[in-house]
Coordinates of C-alpha atoms and ligand atoms in Angstrom, one line a residue:
M293 CA 120.7 33.5 127.1
P294 CA 122.6 30.3 128.2
I295 CA 119.7 28.2 126.8
Y296 CA 120.0 30.0 123.5
F297 CA 123.7 29.4 123.4
T298 CA 123.4 25.7 124.2
K299 CA 120.8 25.3 121.4
F300 CA 123.0 27.2 119.1
F301 CA 126.0 25.0 119.6
Q302 CA 123.9 21.8 119.4
G303 CA 122.4 22.9 116.2
R304 CA 123.7 23.0 112.7
I305 CA 125.6 26.2 113.1
G306 CA 127.1 24.6 116.2
Q307 CA 128.4 21.7 114.1
L308 CA 129.9 24.2 111.7
F309 CA 131.6 26.0 114.6
R310 CA 133.0 22.7 115.9
M311 CA 134.5 22.2 112.5
V312 CA 136.0 25.6 112.7
G313 CA 137.4 24.6 116.1
D314 CA 139.3 21.7 114.5
H315 CA 141.6 24.3 113.0
R316 CA 142.5 26.0 116.3
G317 CA 146.2 26.4 115.5
R318 CA 145.7 28.4 112.3
L319 CA 142.8 30.2 113.8
F320 CA 144.8 31.3 116.7
F321 CA 147.5 32.9 114.5
A322 CA 144.8 34.4 112.3
V323 CA 143.3 36.0 115.4
V324 CA 146.7 37.3 116.5
A325 CA 147.2 38.8 113.1
M326 CA 143.8 40.3 113.3
V327 CA 144.5 41.9 116.6
V328 CA 147.6 43.4 115.2
V329 CA 145.6 44.8 112.2
A330 CA 143.1 46.3 114.6
A331 CA 145.7 47.7 116.8
T332 CA 147.4 49.5 113.9
Q333 CA 144.0 50.8 113.0
V334 CA 143.6 52.2 116.5
A335 CA 147.1 53.7 116.2
I336 CA 146.0 55.9 113.2
P337 CA 144.0 58.5 115.2
F338 CA 146.7 58.3 117.9
V339 CA 149.3 59.3 115.3
L340 CA 147.0 62.0 113.9
K341 CA 146.7 63.5 117.4
H342 CA 150.5 63.8 117.7
V343 CA 150.8 65.2 114.2
L344 CA 148.4 68.0 115.0
D345 CA 149.5 68.7 118.6
D346 CA 153.3 68.1 118.3
I347 CA 154.1 69.1 114.7
F348 CA 151.6 71.8 113.9
V349 CA 150.8 73.3 117.2
N350 CA 154.1 72.8 119.2
K351 CA 156.4 72.8 116.0
D352 CA 158.5 70.0 117.4
V353 CA 161.2 69.2 114.8
R354 CA 162.3 65.9 116.3
M355 CA 158.7 64.6 116.0
L356 CA 158.6 65.8 112.4
N357 CA 161.3 63.1 111.7
L358 CA 160.1 60.5 114.1
I359 CA 156.4 60.4 113.1
P360 CA 156.8 59.7 109.4
L361 CA 159.2 56.9 110.2
G362 CA 156.7 55.5 112.7
V363 CA 154.0 55.6 110.0
V364 CA 156.2 53.6 107.6
V365 CA 156.9 50.9 110.3
L366 CA 153.2 50.9 111.3
F367 CA 152.0 50.2 107.8
L368 CA 154.7 47.6 107.2
I369 CA 153.5 45.7 110.3
R370 CA 149.9 46.3 109.3
G371 CA 150.5 44.9 105.8
T372 CA 152.2 41.8 107.0
A373 CA 149.5 41.1 109.6
M374 CA 146.8 41.7 107.0
Y375 CA 148.4 39.1 104.7
Y376 CA 148.5 36.4 107.4
Q377 CA 145.1 37.2 108.6
A378 CA 143.5 37.0 105.2
Y379 CA 145.4 33.9 104.1
L380 CA 144.9 31.9 107.3
M381 CA 141.2 32.7 107.6
K382 CA 140.5 31.8 104.0
Y383 CA 142.5 28.6 104.5
V384 CA 140.3 27.6 107.4
G385 CA 137.1 28.7 105.5
E386 CA 138.0 26.7 102.4
K387 CA 139.1 23.7 104.4
I388 CA 135.8 23.6 106.2
V389 CA 133.9 24.0 103.0
M390 CA 135.8 21.1 101.5
R391 CA 135.0 18.9 104.4
L392 CA 131.4 19.9 104.3
R393 CA 131.3 19.2 100.6
N394 CA 132.8 15.8 101.2
R395 CA 130.4 15.0 104.0
L396 CA 127.5 16.0 101.8
Y397 CA 128.7 13.8 99.0
D398 CA 129.4 10.9 101.3
R399 CA 126.0 11.2 102.8
I400 CA 124.3 11.4 99.4
Q401 CA 126.1 8.3 98.3
D402 CA 124.9 6.4 101.4
L403 CA 121.3 7.4 101.0
P404 CA 119.0 4.7 99.6
L405 CA 117.6 4.6 96.1
S406 CA 114.2 5.8 97.3
F407 CA 115.9 9.1 98.2
F408 CA 117.0 9.5 94.5
Y409 CA 113.5 8.7 93.3
K410 CA 112.3 11.8 95.2
E411 CA 115.2 14.2 94.8
K412 CA 116.1 15.7 91.4
T413 CA 119.7 15.0 90.3
G414 CA 120.3 18.6 89.3
S415 CA 119.0 19.9 92.5
L416 CA 121.3 17.7 94.5
M417 CA 124.2 18.9 92.4
A418 CA 123.2 22.5 93.3
R419 CA 123.5 21.7 97.0
I420 CA 127.1 20.5 96.5
T421 CA 128.2 23.3 94.2
H422 CA 126.0 26.4 95.0
D423 CA 124.7 26.0 98.6
V424 CA 128.1 24.9 99.9
S425 CA 129.7 28.0 98.3
I426 CA 127.3 30.2 100.2
V427 CA 128.4 28.6 103.4
R428 CA 132.0 29.3 102.3
E429 CA 131.1 33.0 102.0
M430 CA 129.7 33.0 105.5
I431 CA 132.8 31.3 107.0
S432 CA 135.6 32.9 105.2
D433 CA 134.2 36.4 104.6
A434 CA 131.6 37.2 107.2
M435 CA 132.8 35.3 110.2
T436 CA 136.3 36.5 109.8
G437 CA 135.1 40.0 109.0
V438 CA 132.9 40.0 112.2
L439 CA 135.9 38.9 114.3
K440 CA 138.2 41.5 112.8
D441 CA 135.6 44.2 113.2
A442 CA 134.8 43.2 116.7
V443 CA 138.4 43.5 117.7
M444 CA 138.6 46.9 115.9
I445 CA 135.4 48.2 117.5
L446 CA 136.6 47.2 120.9
G447 CA 140.0 48.9 120.3
L448 CA 138.6 52.1 118.8
A449 CA 135.8 52.3 121.4
G450 CA 138.4 51.9 124.1
Y451 CA 140.4 54.7 122.6
I452 CA 137.6 57.2 122.3
Y453 CA 136.4 56.4 125.8
S454 CA 140.0 57.0 127.1
Q455 CA 140.1 60.3 125.3
D456 CA 136.8 61.8 126.5
W457 CA 134.1 59.6 128.0
K458 CA 131.3 62.1 127.7
L459 CA 131.9 62.7 124.1
A460 CA 132.2 58.9 123.6
I461 CA 128.8 58.3 125.1
A462 CA 127.4 60.9 122.8
A463 CA 129.1 59.2 119.9
T464 CA 127.7 55.7 120.7
V465 CA 124.2 56.8 121.4
V466 CA 123.2 55.8 117.8
L467 CA 124.4 52.2 118.3
P468 CA 121.2 50.9 119.9
I469 CA 119.2 52.6 117.2
A470 CA 121.2 50.6 114.6
F471 CA 120.3 47.3 116.2
Y472 CA 116.8 47.2 114.8
P473 CA 117.6 47.7 111.1
I474 CA 120.5 45.2 111.4
T475 CA 118.3 42.4 112.7
E476 CA 115.4 43.3 110.4
F477 CA 117.6 43.3 107.3
G478 CA 119.2 40.0 108.4
R479 CA 115.8 38.3 108.9
R480 CA 114.7 39.3 105.4
I481 CA 117.9 38.3 103.8
R482 CA 117.6 34.8 105.3
R483 CA 114.1 34.4 104.0
Y484 CA 114.9 35.7 100.5
S485 CA 118.0 33.6 100.4
T486 CA 116.1 30.4 101.1
G487 CA 113.9 31.2 98.2
Y488 CA 116.8 32.0 95.9
Q489 CA 118.5 28.8 96.7
A490 CA 115.4 26.8 96.0
A491 CA 115.0 28.6 92.7
M492 CA 118.7 27.9 91.9
A493 CA 118.2 24.2 92.6
D494 CA 115.1 24.2 90.4
L495 CA 117.1 25.8 87.6
S496 CA 119.9 23.2 88.0
A497 CA 117.5 20.4 87.9
F498 CA 116.0 21.8 84.7
L499 CA 119.4 22.2 83.1
Y500 CA 120.4 18.7 84.0
E501 CA 117.3 17.3 82.4
T502 CA 117.3 19.3 79.2
F503 CA 121.0 18.7 78.6
A504 CA 121.0 15.0 79.4
G505 CA 117.7 14.5 77.4
N506 CA 118.7 16.9 74.6
K507 CA 118.2 14.3 71.9
I508 CA 114.5 14.2 72.8
V509 CA 114.3 18.0 72.9
K510 CA 115.6 18.1 69.3
A511 CA 113.6 15.1 68.1
F512 CA 110.4 16.8 69.1
G513 CA 111.4 20.2 68.0
M514 CA 111.0 21.6 71.6
E515 CA 114.0 24.0 71.6
A516 CA 111.9 27.1 71.6
W517 CA 109.6 25.7 74.3
E518 CA 112.6 24.8 76.5
K519 CA 114.2 28.2 75.9
K520 CA 111.0 29.8 77.1
R521 CA 110.8 27.6 80.1
F522 CA 114.4 28.4 80.9
A523 CA 113.8 32.1 80.5
Q524 CA 111.0 31.9 83.0
K525 CA 113.1 30.1 85.5
S526 CA 115.9 32.5 84.9
A527 CA 113.5 35.4 85.5
D528 CA 112.4 33.7 88.7
L529 CA 116.0 33.6 89.8
F530 CA 116.4 37.3 88.9
R531 CA 113.3 38.2 91.0
H532 CA 114.6 36.3 94.0
Q533 CA 118.0 37.9 93.6
M534 CA 116.6 41.4 93.3
K535 CA 114.8 41.0 96.6
Q536 CA 118.1 40.4 98.2
V537 CA 119.8 43.2 96.3
F538 CA 117.0 45.5 97.5
V539 CA 117.7 44.7 101.2
R540 CA 121.5 44.8 100.7
A541 CA 121.3 48.1 98.8
L542 CA 119.1 49.6 101.5
S543 CA 121.1 48.3 104.4
S544 CA 124.2 50.2 103.5
P545 CA 122.7 53.8 103.2
V546 CA 120.5 53.3 106.3
M547 CA 123.6 52.4 108.3
D548 CA 125.4 55.2 106.7
F549 CA 122.8 57.7 107.7
L550 CA 122.8 56.5 111.3
G551 CA 126.6 56.9 111.2
G552 CA 126.1 60.4 109.9
L553 CA 123.8 61.2 112.7
G554 CA 126.4 60.1 115.2
I555 CA 129.1 62.2 113.5
A556 CA 126.9 65.3 113.5
F557 CA 126.2 64.8 117.1
I558 CA 129.9 64.6 117.9
I559 CA 130.7 67.7 115.9
W560 CA 128.0 69.6 117.7
F561 CA 128.9 68.3 121.1
G562 CA 132.7 68.4 120.7
G563 CA 132.6 71.7 118.9
H564 CA 131.0 73.3 122.0
Q565 CA 133.8 71.8 124.1
V566 CA 136.6 73.1 121.8
I567 CA 135.0 76.6 121.6
S568 CA 134.6 76.8 125.4
G569 CA 138.3 75.7 125.6
T570 CA 137.8 72.4 127.6
Q571 CA 139.2 70.4 124.6
T572 CA 142.3 70.7 122.3
V573 CA 141.9 70.7 118.5
G574 CA 144.2 67.7 118.3
T575 CA 142.2 65.6 120.8
F576 CA 138.9 66.6 119.1
T577 CA 140.2 65.8 115.6
S578 CA 141.6 62.5 116.6
F579 CA 138.3 61.7 118.3
I580 CA 136.4 62.5 115.1
A581 CA 138.9 60.3 113.1
A582 CA 138.5 57.4 115.6
A583 CA 134.7 57.8 115.4
L584 CA 134.8 57.8 111.6
L585 CA 137.0 54.7 111.7
L586 CA 134.6 53.1 114.2
Y587 CA 131.5 53.7 112.1
D588 CA 132.9 51.7 109.3
P589 CA 133.2 48.4 111.1
V590 CA 129.8 49.0 112.8
R591 CA 128.2 49.7 109.5
R592 CA 129.8 46.5 108.1
L593 CA 128.3 44.5 110.9
S594 CA 124.9 44.8 109.1
K595 CA 126.5 43.6 105.8
F596 CA 128.1 40.7 107.5
N597 CA 125.0 39.9 109.4
N598 CA 123.2 39.6 106.0
T599 CA 125.9 37.3 104.7
I600 CA 125.7 35.2 107.8
Q601 CA 121.9 34.9 107.6
Q602 CA 122.3 33.9 103.9
G603 CA 124.9 31.3 105.0
M604 CA 122.6 30.0 107.7
A605 CA 119.9 29.4 105.2
A606 CA 122.4 27.5 103.0
T607 CA 123.7 25.6 106.1
D608 CA 120.1 24.5 106.7
R609 CA 119.8 23.2 103.2
V610 CA 123.1 21.3 103.4
F611 CA 122.4 19.8 106.8
D612 CA 118.9 18.8 105.6
I613 CA 120.7 16.3 103.5
I614 CA 123.5 15.4 105.9
E615 CA 121.0 14.7 108.6
H616 CA 118.5 13.0 106.3
S617 CA 117.8 9.6 107.9
S618 CA 118.1 6.6 105.7
D619 CA 115.1 4.3 105.6
I620 CA 117.5 1.4 104.7
K621 CA 119.0 0.8 108.1
Q622 CA 121.8 -1.5 108.8
A623 CA 121.3 -3.9 111.9
D624 CA 123.3 -3.0 115.0
H625 CA 125.3 -6.2 114.9
P626 CA 125.1 -7.1 111.2
I627 CA 125.9 -10.6 110.1
S628 CA 128.3 -11.2 107.3
V629 CA 127.0 -13.7 104.6
P630 CA 129.5 -16.4 103.7
D631 CA 130.1 -17.1 100.0
G632 CA 128.4 -20.0 98.3
P633 CA 125.1 -20.8 96.6
H634 CA 122.2 -19.3 98.6
R635 CA 118.6 -20.1 99.2
V636 CA 116.4 -17.0 98.7
T637 CA 113.0 -17.0 100.4
F638 CA 110.2 -14.4 100.0
E639 CA 107.8 -14.6 102.9
N640 CA 104.5 -12.8 102.3
V641 CA 106.4 -9.9 100.8
S642 CA 104.4 -6.7 100.0
F643 CA 105.8 -3.5 98.8
A644 CA 104.5 0.0 98.0
Y645 CA 106.5 3.0 96.6
D646 CA 103.7 5.3 97.9
A647 CA 101.5 4.3 100.8
D648 CA 98.4 4.3 98.6
E649 CA 99.5 2.0 95.9
T650 CA 100.8 -1.5 96.6
V651 CA 103.0 -2.7 93.8
L652 CA 103.8 -6.2 95.2
K653 CA 101.2 -8.2 97.0
D654 CA 101.9 -11.1 99.3
I655 CA 104.7 -12.7 97.3
R656 CA 105.7 -16.2 98.5
M657 CA 108.6 -17.9 96.9
D658 CA 111.3 -20.3 97.9
V659 CA 114.3 -20.3 95.5
R660 CA 116.6 -23.2 96.1
P661 CA 120.4 -22.7 96.0
G662 CA 121.4 -22.9 92.3
E663 CA 117.9 -22.7 91.0
I664 CA 117.2 -20.6 87.9
L665 CA 114.0 -18.7 88.4
A666 CA 112.4 -16.8 85.5
L667 CA 110.0 -13.9 86.2
V668 CA 107.6 -13.1 83.3
G669 CA 104.5 -11.1 83.0
A670 CA 102.9 -7.9 81.7
S671 CA 104.8 -4.6 81.7
G672 CA 104.4 -2.7 85.0
G673 CA 103.6 -5.9 86.9
G674 CA 106.3 -5.4 89.4
K675 CA 109.2 -7.7 88.2
T676 CA 111.9 -5.1 88.5
T677 CA 110.6 -4.0 91.9
L678 CA 110.7 -7.6 93.1
V679 CA 114.3 -8.1 92.3
N680 CA 115.3 -4.6 93.6
I681 CA 114.3 -5.8 97.1
I682 CA 116.9 -8.5 97.2
P683 CA 120.0 -6.2 97.3
R684 CA 117.9 -3.8 99.5
F685 CA 117.7 -1.0 97.0
I686 CA 114.3 -0.7 98.6
D687 CA 113.0 -2.5 101.7
V688 CA 109.8 -4.6 101.9
T689 CA 106.8 -2.8 103.3
Q690 CA 105.5 -6.1 104.8
G691 CA 106.8 -9.6 105.1
K692 CA 110.5 -10.5 104.8
I693 CA 113.2 -11.9 102.5
L694 CA 115.5 -14.5 103.8
I695 CA 118.9 -15.6 102.5
D696 CA 119.7 -19.1 103.9
G697 CA 117.1 -18.5 106.5
M698 CA 118.4 -15.1 107.7
D699 CA 116.4 -11.9 107.3
I700 CA 118.3 -9.7 104.8
R701 CA 117.8 -6.8 107.2
R702 CA 120.0 -8.5 109.7
L703 CA 122.9 -8.9 107.2
S704 CA 125.5 -6.3 106.6
L705 CA 124.6 -4.3 103.5
D706 CA 128.1 -4.7 102.2
S707 CA 128.3 -8.4 102.4
L708 CA 124.7 -8.8 101.1
R709 CA 125.5 -6.8 98.0
R710 CA 128.7 -8.6 97.5
Q711 CA 126.7 -11.8 97.0
I712 CA 124.7 -10.3 94.2
A713 CA 125.7 -9.6 90.6
I714 CA 123.1 -7.6 88.7
V715 CA 122.4 -6.5 85.1
T716 CA 119.8 -3.8 85.4
Q717 CA 117.0 -3.1 83.0
E718 CA 118.7 0.2 81.8
P719 CA 122.3 -0.4 80.9
I720 CA 124.4 2.2 82.9
L721 CA 128.1 2.7 82.3
F722 CA 130.4 5.4 83.4
N723 CA 132.5 7.8 81.4
D724 CA 135.6 5.7 81.7
S725 CA 137.5 3.1 79.6
V726 CA 135.8 -0.2 78.6
R727 CA 138.3 -2.0 80.8
N728 CA 137.5 0.1 83.9
N729 CA 133.8 -0.3 83.2
I730 CA 134.0 -4.1 83.1
A731 CA 136.2 -4.1 86.2
Y732 CA 133.9 -1.7 88.1
G733 CA 133.6 -3.0 91.7
N734 CA 136.5 -5.4 91.1
Q735 CA 139.5 -3.1 90.7
A736 CA 141.9 -6.0 91.4
A737 CA 140.8 -7.9 88.3
S738 CA 143.6 -8.9 85.9
D739 CA 143.6 -8.1 82.2
A740 CA 143.1 -11.8 81.5
E741 CA 140.0 -11.9 83.7
I742 CA 138.6 -8.8 82.1
E743 CA 139.1 -10.2 78.6
A744 CA 137.6 -13.5 79.7
A745 CA 134.5 -11.7 81.0
A746 CA 134.2 -9.7 77.8
K747 CA 134.5 -12.9 75.7
A748 CA 131.8 -14.7 77.8
A749 CA 129.5 -11.7 77.2
Y750 CA 130.3 -11.7 73.5
A751 CA 131.7 -8.2 73.9
H752 CA 135.3 -9.1 73.1
D753 CA 134.9 -8.9 69.3
F754 CA 133.5 -5.4 69.1
V755 CA 135.8 -4.1 71.8
V756 CA 139.0 -5.1 70.0
N757 CA 137.7 -3.5 66.9
F758 CA 137.5 -0.1 68.6
P759 CA 140.6 2.0 67.8
D760 CA 141.7 2.0 71.4
G761 CA 140.4 -1.4 72.3
F762 CA 139.8 -1.9 76.0
N763 CA 141.1 1.7 76.6
T764 CA 138.2 3.2 74.6
L765 CA 136.2 5.7 76.5
V766 CA 132.5 4.9 76.5
G767 CA 131.2 8.5 76.9
E768 CA 128.8 9.8 79.5
L769 CA 126.6 6.9 80.7
G770 CA 128.0 4.9 77.8
E771 CA 126.4 7.2 75.1
R772 CA 129.1 6.4 72.5
L773 CA 128.1 2.7 72.4
S774 CA 125.1 1.1 70.7
G775 CA 122.3 -0.3 72.9
G776 CA 123.5 -3.9 72.4
E777 CA 127.1 -3.0 73.0
K778 CA 126.2 -1.3 76.3
Q779 CA 124.2 -4.3 77.4
R780 CA 127.0 -6.7 76.7
L781 CA 129.5 -4.6 78.7
C782 CA 127.0 -4.6 81.5
I783 CA 126.8 -8.4 81.3
A784 CA 130.6 -8.7 81.3
R785 CA 130.7 -6.4 84.4
A786 CA 128.3 -8.7 86.2
L787 CA 130.1 -11.8 85.1
L788 CA 133.4 -10.5 86.4
K789 CA 131.8 -9.9 89.8
D790 CA 131.3 -13.7 90.0
A791 CA 128.7 -13.6 92.7
P792 CA 126.5 -16.5 93.9
I793 CA 123.3 -14.7 93.3
L794 CA 122.7 -13.4 89.7
I795 CA 119.9 -11.0 88.7
L796 CA 119.3 -10.4 85.0
D797 CA 116.6 -7.9 84.3
E798 CA 116.0 -7.9 80.5
A799 CA 119.8 -8.5 80.1
T800 CA 119.6 -9.4 76.4
S801 CA 116.6 -7.3 75.3
S802 CA 118.7 -5.0 73.0
L803 CA 120.5 -7.8 71.2
D804 CA 119.6 -9.2 67.8
S805 CA 118.3 -12.8 67.8
E806 CA 121.7 -14.2 66.8
S807 CA 123.8 -12.4 69.4
E808 CA 121.0 -13.1 71.9
Q809 CA 121.4 -16.8 71.4
L810 CA 125.1 -16.6 71.8
V811 CA 125.0 -14.5 75.0
Q812 CA 122.2 -16.7 76.2
K813 CA 124.4 -19.7 76.0
A814 CA 127.1 -17.9 77.9
L815 CA 124.7 -16.9 80.5
E816 CA 123.3 -20.4 80.8
N817 CA 126.8 -21.7 81.5
L818 CA 127.3 -19.1 84.0
M819 CA 124.0 -19.7 85.9
H820 CA 125.1 -23.2 86.9
G821 CA 125.6 -23.3 90.6
R822 CA 124.2 -19.8 91.1
T823 CA 120.8 -18.8 92.4
T824 CA 119.5 -16.8 89.4
F825 CA 116.6 -14.5 88.8
V826 CA 116.0 -13.8 85.1
I827 CA 113.4 -11.4 83.9
A828 CA 112.5 -11.5 80.2
H829 CA 109.8 -10.4 77.9
R830 CA 110.9 -12.7 75.1
L831 CA 109.7 -15.9 76.5
S832 CA 111.8 -18.1 74.2
T833 CA 114.8 -17.0 76.3
V834 CA 113.5 -18.4 79.6
R835 CA 112.3 -21.9 78.5
Y836 CA 115.3 -23.6 80.1
A837 CA 114.5 -22.1 83.6
D838 CA 114.0 -24.5 86.5
R839 CA 110.8 -22.6 87.3
I840 CA 108.8 -19.8 85.6
V841 CA 106.8 -17.4 87.8
V842 CA 104.2 -15.3 86.1
I843 CA 103.7 -11.9 87.8
D844 CA 100.6 -9.9 87.1
A845 CA 99.7 -6.7 88.9
G846 CA 102.0 -7.4 91.8
R847 CA 100.9 -11.0 92.4
I848 CA 102.2 -14.4 91.5
V849 CA 99.5 -15.8 89.3
E850 CA 101.2 -19.0 88.1
E851 CA 104.4 -20.9 88.6
G852 CA 106.0 -24.1 87.2
T853 CA 108.2 -25.4 84.4
H854 CA 107.7 -24.3 80.8
Q855 CA 106.1 -27.6 79.9
K856 CA 103.8 -27.7 83.0
L857 CA 102.6 -24.1 82.5
L858 CA 101.9 -24.7 78.8
G859 CA 99.9 -27.8 79.8
R860 CA 97.8 -25.7 82.2
Q861 CA 96.8 -23.4 79.4
G862 CA 96.7 -20.4 81.8
A863 CA 98.3 -17.0 81.9
Y864 CA 101.7 -18.3 80.7
Y865 CA 100.2 -20.2 77.8
N866 CA 98.3 -17.1 76.8
L867 CA 101.5 -15.0 76.9
C868 CA 103.3 -17.6 74.8
R869 CA 100.4 -17.7 72.3
I870 CA 100.4 -14.0 71.8
Q871 CA 104.1 -13.9 71.3
S872 CA 104.3 -16.8 68.9
S873 CA 101.5 -15.5 66.8
R874 CA 103.3 -12.2 66.6
D875 CA 106.6 -13.9 65.6
M876 CA 104.6 -15.9 63.0
A877 CA 103.2 -12.8 61.6
I878 CA 106.7 -11.4 61.2
S879 CA 108.2 -14.5 59.6
G880 CA 105.1 -15.1 57.5
Ligands
ATP1401 N1 110.5 4.7 91.6 C1 109.2 4.4 91.5 N2 108.3 5.2 92.2 C2 107.0 5.0 92.2 N3 106.5 4.0 91.4 C3 107.3 3.2 90.7 C4 108.7 3.4 90.7 N4 109.2 2.4 90.0 C5 108.2 1.7 89.5 N5 107.0 2.1 89.9 C6 105.7 1.6 89.6 O1 105.7 0.2 90.1 C7 105.0 -0.6 89.2 C8 105.9 -1.8 88.9 O2 107.0 -1.4 88.2 P1 108.2 -2.4 87.8 O3 109.3 -1.5 87.2 O4 108.5 -3.3 88.9 O5 107.5 -3.2 86.6 P2 108.1 -4.3 85.7 O6 107.3 -5.5 85.9 O7 109.6 -4.4 85.8 O8 107.8 -3.7 84.2 P3 108.6 -3.8 82.9 O9 108.4 -5.2 82.4 O10 108.0 -2.8 82.0 O11 110.0 -3.6 83.2 C9 104.7 0.2 88.0 O12 103.3 0.5 88.1 C10 105.5 1.5 88.1 O13 104.7 2.6 87.7
MG1402 MG1 111.2 -3.9 84.7

């Protein structure tokens, strides 16, 4: 037993209990109120006994006035206590759920990108919304219910034992029998609930995808197909829910029947005593009333146990994420990187998303402070992967990356990422104003700075033409903007960050040739004095680079200046030839 309890309190439920403990003050008053409610409950059979024995049998007129007055006072006290008990308990429950929700969100935000590659967005959302709310039910309904009922059971049991212990033993003989169905129902509920939550997460993931990607659903006329898929998932959820409904629906009558058995036993046993004259009618009736009142909370224990089991399943799902270890670990004594142009060195770097497929193989590169390095090569070659390792979105599988001679894994993540401004391959904006999107990560930026960044990224002209200018909302993920507009805002955002390492992954790919040339000039000005990684498919945009590195199937196959590589007539020369002949075909 003690081992069981130690485990219990070290485990996830234990953590939850410790959170409950943080609200001792309110909890204490709630328990006091609960005891008062239970005490008034116990007082009911006591009053009944006096009504029967003093008013009806002894015809005591003084009692006839006193007892109704007592009942009014009793119910007034009971009502007040009920209010405080319910309010305070819910308060504690909701507060813990809020803290749990925040802990979950904080944890998810801190998890590395590799975690998001594996988990579905919708399913993560379901953990924060749905699973946490099941934990809430467990804390604010079941736990408080169990506490209240336990107090009530103790009180009522005490009362019936004090009245007639023999009869009391007869009344509680069914309790051990009730133990088996309670645990069995609980076990099943826990299993079914886990299945239900998984099905719910699956449904949420499906919803997220088909709503976010609705344009494609419409474009390919897949509405009927998606409706069918949804109906299937919905039916799946229904099936999982019905399994729980079955257990819940069964648990109530089974417990009821056991209660009935107990009552029948009391009537038979107590009836004998009344007939033989060893018991008064009043005592016997109050005994029956107490027993009836007692069976109610006992019966509810099964229901609460079901809710608790369901809550434990949800707690497991929530803590699975909270305790998820991050594979991007910060060093014990992280070093802060000073500002300034940095040297970035790749030493025999290899990387694999999945163990069986190496995406980067033995990359060796030394990028001088302030050097502009262009990465080119066939699609899927590993260019984006390569630059994702620099801010530690992912960690090398082998080898290391050094910044000014220091392994990036020894640096503080925060300071490392502060050194890097990045324009990612997919432009991602948030549903906020243009201004706040440009100032993302740099909240202290002045309006003048924001406008300067917008001008440098050639975004200023189109922004001022919006009806609300810099206050225009860009829509979810920037959906209200054109591809080129989005890209220019992303560039402005990176420019405003003003970091010594610049990563541009196809930053100008959505622009027309004219805008591209303009933005290109702005970027070139900006690259001065910064260590820059530029990825581009359009080779004409990287000619100016200090060095061009050709990546193919995860390896560096060639490197040098534009002129040198052309002279070698190798991979780069071939890429250029294919592109220029394509451009010729268009112009000719
Ligand atoms: N999150 C991921 N999980 C597993 N594999 C991935 C992931 N992202 C990319 N890959 C794989 O890694 C390889 C390299 O992808 P990467 O995005 O680095 O290529 P790229 O050179 O940037 O291509 P592109 O020029 O088309 O952008 C591809 O084969 C791709 O399928
Ligand atoms: Mg890429």
